[in-house]
Amino acid sequence: MQKHWFLSLSAFICGLLFGLGLLMAGMANPAKVLGFLDIAGLWDPSLALVMLGAIAVTFVAFGFSKKMPQSLLNTKFHWPDATAITRPLLAGSALFGLGWGLVGLCPGPALVLAGTGSVEGLIFIVFMLIGIRLVDYFQTRLSP
């Protein structure tokens, strides 16, 4: 029971830090994100620094965790098996980028906005969930 409580607490703290980081960096502000993505207009490169910082931290953390037999919470690491670049991966990446470029939101910042009571964040999440269901529906219909 205590291990489950500690895992839940650590997940809460990680989520809280992630959300605060998104808010502080401006990643939950669609106008700022669209300014970053508008490289032909009034480009705002500040989010590139946020992304580079995130990549640096992740690079170091993954380097350490790859050498560990288990996590600090004594749980097993779940590393991905699939490494191939597939058509569904490319299509999903393109749709993700299209959606991000159209509205300036992606799932993480949308959840943060929804947590602040933003109607825009809630609407995004509703349609994101509809999109997920549609993909599941078509994948089950089209798979052999």
mmCIF file of C-alpha atoms in Angstrom:
data_model
loop_
_atom_site.group_PDB
_atom_site.id
_atom_site.type_symbol
_atom_site.label_atom_id
_atom_site.label_comp_id
_atom_site.label_asym_id
_atom_site.label_seq_id
_atom_site.Cartn_x
_atom_site.Cartn_y
_atom_site.Cartn_z
ATOM 1 C CA MET A 1 0.000 0.000 0.000
ATOM 2 C CA GLN A 2 2.796 2.430 0.899
ATOM 3 C CA LYS A 3 4.593 1.813 -2.420
ATOM 4 C CA HIS A 4 1.373 2.548 -4.358
ATOM 5 C CA TRP A 5 0.891 5.772 -2.378
ATOM 6 C CA PHE A 6 4.485 6.830 -3.049
ATOM 7 C CA LEU A 7 4.145 6.069 -6.772
ATOM 8 C CA SER A 8 0.956 8.145 -6.910
ATOM 9 C CA LEU A 9 2.589 10.995 -5.018
ATOM 10 C CA SER A 10 5.640 10.986 -7.278
ATOM 11 C CA ALA A 11 3.385 10.946 -10.378
ATOM 12 C CA PHE A 12 1.445 13.893 -8.948
ATOM 13 C CA ILE A 13 4.636 15.847 -8.227
ATOM 14 C CA CYS A 14 6.050 15.113 -11.700
ATOM 15 C CA GLY A 15 2.783 16.178 -13.337
ATOM 16 C CA LEU A 16 2.641 19.322 -11.229
ATOM 17 C CA LEU A 17 6.227 20.252 -12.125
ATOM 18 C CA PHE A 18 5.546 19.546 -15.808
ATOM 19 C CA GLY A 19 2.422 21.716 -15.794
ATOM 20 C CA LEU A 20 4.133 24.553 -13.939
ATOM 21 C CA GLY A 21 7.042 24.360 -16.358
ATOM 22 C CA LEU A 22 4.689 24.594 -19.336
ATOM 23 C CA LEU A 23 2.947 27.606 -17.806
ATOM 24 C CA MET A 24 6.167 29.387 -16.846
ATOM 25 C CA ALA A 25 7.761 28.767 -20.248
ATOM 26 C CA GLY A 26 4.697 29.986 -22.142
ATOM 27 C CA MET A 27 4.037 26.625 -23.799
ATOM 28 C CA ALA A 28 0.418 26.729 -22.590
ATOM 29 C CA ASN A 29 -0.130 30.072 -24.329
ATOM 30 C CA PRO A 30 -1.354 29.333 -27.867
ATOM 31 C CA ALA A 31 -0.400 32.821 -29.093
ATOM 32 C CA LYS A 32 3.205 32.319 -27.950
ATOM 33 C CA VAL A 33 3.379 28.875 -29.570
ATOM 34 C CA LEU A 34 1.957 30.211 -32.838
ATOM 35 C CA GLY A 35 4.546 33.017 -32.696
ATOM 36 C CA PHE A 36 7.255 30.376 -32.376
ATOM 37 C CA LEU A 37 5.862 28.352 -35.276
ATOM 38 C CA ASP A 38 5.544 31.429 -37.533
ATOM 39 C CA ILE A 39 9.108 31.366 -38.872
ATOM 40 C CA ALA A 40 8.149 33.404 -41.953
ATOM 41 C CA GLY A 41 6.533 36.182 -39.888
ATOM 42 C CA LEU A 42 7.345 37.683 -36.501
ATOM 43 C CA TRP A 43 9.166 34.610 -35.255
ATOM 44 C CA ASP A 44 9.570 34.245 -31.472
ATOM 45 C CA PRO A 45 12.528 31.877 -30.925
ATOM 46 C CA SER A 46 12.181 31.772 -27.119
ATOM 47 C CA LEU A 47 10.383 28.418 -27.105
ATOM 48 C CA ALA A 48 13.352 26.884 -28.925
ATOM 49 C CA LEU A 49 15.342 27.464 -25.726
ATOM 50 C CA VAL A 50 12.619 25.715 -23.735
ATOM 51 C CA MET A 51 12.755 22.741 -26.080
ATOM 52 C CA LEU A 52 16.550 22.610 -26.044
ATOM 53 C CA GLY A 53 16.498 22.681 -22.248
ATOM 54 C CA ALA A 54 13.966 19.845 -22.168
ATOM 55 C CA ILE A 55 16.041 17.799 -24.612
ATOM 56 C CA ALA A 56 19.191 18.345 -22.534
ATOM 57 C CA VAL A 57 17.511 17.249 -19.297
ATOM 58 C CA THR A 58 15.934 14.234 -21.006
ATOM 59 C CA PHE A 59 19.226 13.239 -22.627
ATOM 60 C CA VAL A 60 20.981 13.188 -19.249
ATOM 61 C CA ALA A 61 18.080 11.438 -17.476
ATOM 62 C CA PHE A 62 17.829 8.726 -20.134
ATOM 63 C CA GLY A 63 21.591 8.241 -20.020
ATOM 64 C CA PHE A 64 21.408 7.534 -16.299
ATOM 65 C CA SER A 65 18.259 5.424 -16.458
ATOM 66 C CA LYS A 66 19.579 3.193 -19.254
ATOM 67 C CA LYS A 67 22.366 2.110 -16.866
ATOM 68 C CA MET A 68 19.990 1.373 -13.976
ATOM 69 C CA PRO A 69 18.382 -2.069 -13.525
ATOM 70 C CA GLN A 70 15.191 -0.447 -12.186
ATOM 71 C CA SER A 71 13.834 2.983 -11.338
ATOM 72 C CA LEU A 72 14.466 4.843 -8.100
ATOM 73 C CA LEU A 73 11.025 3.673 -6.979
ATOM 74 C CA ASN A 74 11.996 0.023 -7.592
ATOM 75 C CA THR A 75 9.746 -0.328 -10.616
ATOM 76 C CA LYS A 76 10.681 -1.842 -13.955
ATOM 77 C CA PHE A 77 11.527 0.443 -16.866
ATOM 78 C CA HIS A 78 9.351 -0.033 -19.936
ATOM 79 C CA TRP A 79 11.474 0.804 -22.963
ATOM 80 C CA PRO A 80 9.839 0.836 -26.388
ATOM 81 C CA ASP A 81 10.389 -2.151 -28.649
ATOM 82 C CA ALA A 82 9.304 -0.512 -31.894
ATOM 83 C CA THR A 83 11.943 1.658 -33.535
ATOM 84 C CA ALA A 84 10.801 1.542 -37.162
ATOM 85 C CA ILE A 85 9.507 4.637 -38.907
ATOM 86 C CA THR A 86 6.136 3.542 -40.274
ATOM 87 C CA ARG A 87 3.391 5.161 -42.341
ATOM 88 C CA PRO A 88 1.047 5.434 -39.335
ATOM 89 C CA LEU A 89 3.849 7.112 -37.363
ATOM 90 C CA LEU A 90 4.468 9.614 -40.167
ATOM 91 C CA ALA A 91 0.738 10.258 -40.639
ATOM 92 C CA GLY A 92 0.229 10.759 -36.911
ATOM 93 C CA SER A 93 3.221 13.085 -36.707
ATOM 94 C CA ALA A 94 1.896 15.139 -39.617
ATOM 95 C CA LEU A 95 -1.575 15.387 -38.047
ATOM 96 C CA PHE A 96 -0.039 16.337 -34.696
ATOM 97 C CA GLY A 97 2.029 19.074 -36.333
ATOM 98 C CA LEU A 98 -0.933 20.313 -38.351
ATOM 99 C CA GLY A 99 -3.101 20.578 -35.254
ATOM 100 C CA TRP A 100 -0.321 22.245 -33.263
ATOM 101 C CA GLY A 101 0.254 24.758 -36.041
ATOM 102 C CA LEU A 102 -3.443 25.541 -36.472
ATOM 103 C CA VAL A 103 -4.327 26.244 -32.841
ATOM 104 C CA GLY A 104 -1.021 26.462 -30.953
ATOM 105 C CA LEU A 105 -1.903 23.624 -28.593
ATOM 106 C CA CYS A 106 -0.800 20.048 -28.134
ATOM 107 C CA PRO A 107 -2.048 17.558 -25.501
ATOM 108 C CA GLY A 108 0.178 18.548 -22.558
ATOM 109 C CA PRO A 109 -0.480 22.292 -22.679
ATOM 110 C CA ALA A 110 -4.177 21.643 -23.394
ATOM 111 C CA LEU A 111 -4.429 19.615 -20.173
ATOM 112 C CA VAL A 112 -2.688 22.434 -18.304
ATOM 113 C CA LEU A 113 -5.121 24.980 -19.760
ATOM 114 C CA ALA A 114 -8.089 22.759 -18.910
ATOM 115 C CA GLY A 115 -6.755 22.547 -15.357
ATOM 116 C CA THR A 116 -6.862 26.342 -15.157
ATOM 117 C CA GLY A 117 -10.508 26.295 -16.252
ATOM 118 C CA SER A 118 -9.835 27.403 -19.821
ATOM 119 C CA VAL A 119 -12.720 26.626 -22.168
ATOM 120 C CA GLU A 120 -10.223 26.523 -25.069
ATOM 121 C CA GLY A 121 -8.268 23.758 -23.311
ATOM 122 C CA LEU A 122 -11.430 21.782 -22.566
ATOM 123 C CA ILE A 123 -12.680 22.053 -26.162
ATOM 124 C CA PHE A 124 -9.285 20.922 -27.440
ATOM 125 C CA ILE A 125 -9.332 17.875 -25.146
ATOM 126 C CA VAL A 126 -12.869 16.901 -26.193
ATOM 127 C CA PHE A 127 -11.927 16.957 -29.877
ATOM 128 C CA MET A 128 -8.598 15.251 -29.188
ATOM 129 C CA LEU A 129 -10.476 12.389 -27.517
ATOM 130 C CA ILE A 130 -12.881 12.213 -30.461
ATOM 131 C CA GLY A 131 -9.870 11.996 -32.781
ATOM 132 C CA ILE A 132 -8.340 9.209 -30.696
ATOM 133 C CA ARG A 133 -11.610 7.269 -30.832
ATOM 134 C CA LEU A 134 -11.857 7.763 -34.605
ATOM 135 C CA VAL A 135 -8.329 6.444 -35.107
ATOM 136 C CA ASP A 136 -9.111 3.418 -32.913
ATOM 137 C CA TYR A 137 -12.341 2.825 -34.835
ATOM 138 C CA PHE A 138 -10.696 2.973 -38.259
ATOM 139 C CA GLN A 139 -7.678 0.928 -37.193
ATOM 140 C CA THR A 140 -9.904 -1.911 -36.013
ATOM 141 C CA ARG A 141 -11.993 -1.716 -39.203
ATOM 142 C CA LEU A 142 -8.994 -1.599 -41.561
ATOM 143 C CA SER A 143 -6.666 -4.059 -39.851
ATOM 144 C CA PRO A 144 -6.567 -7.565 -41.366
#
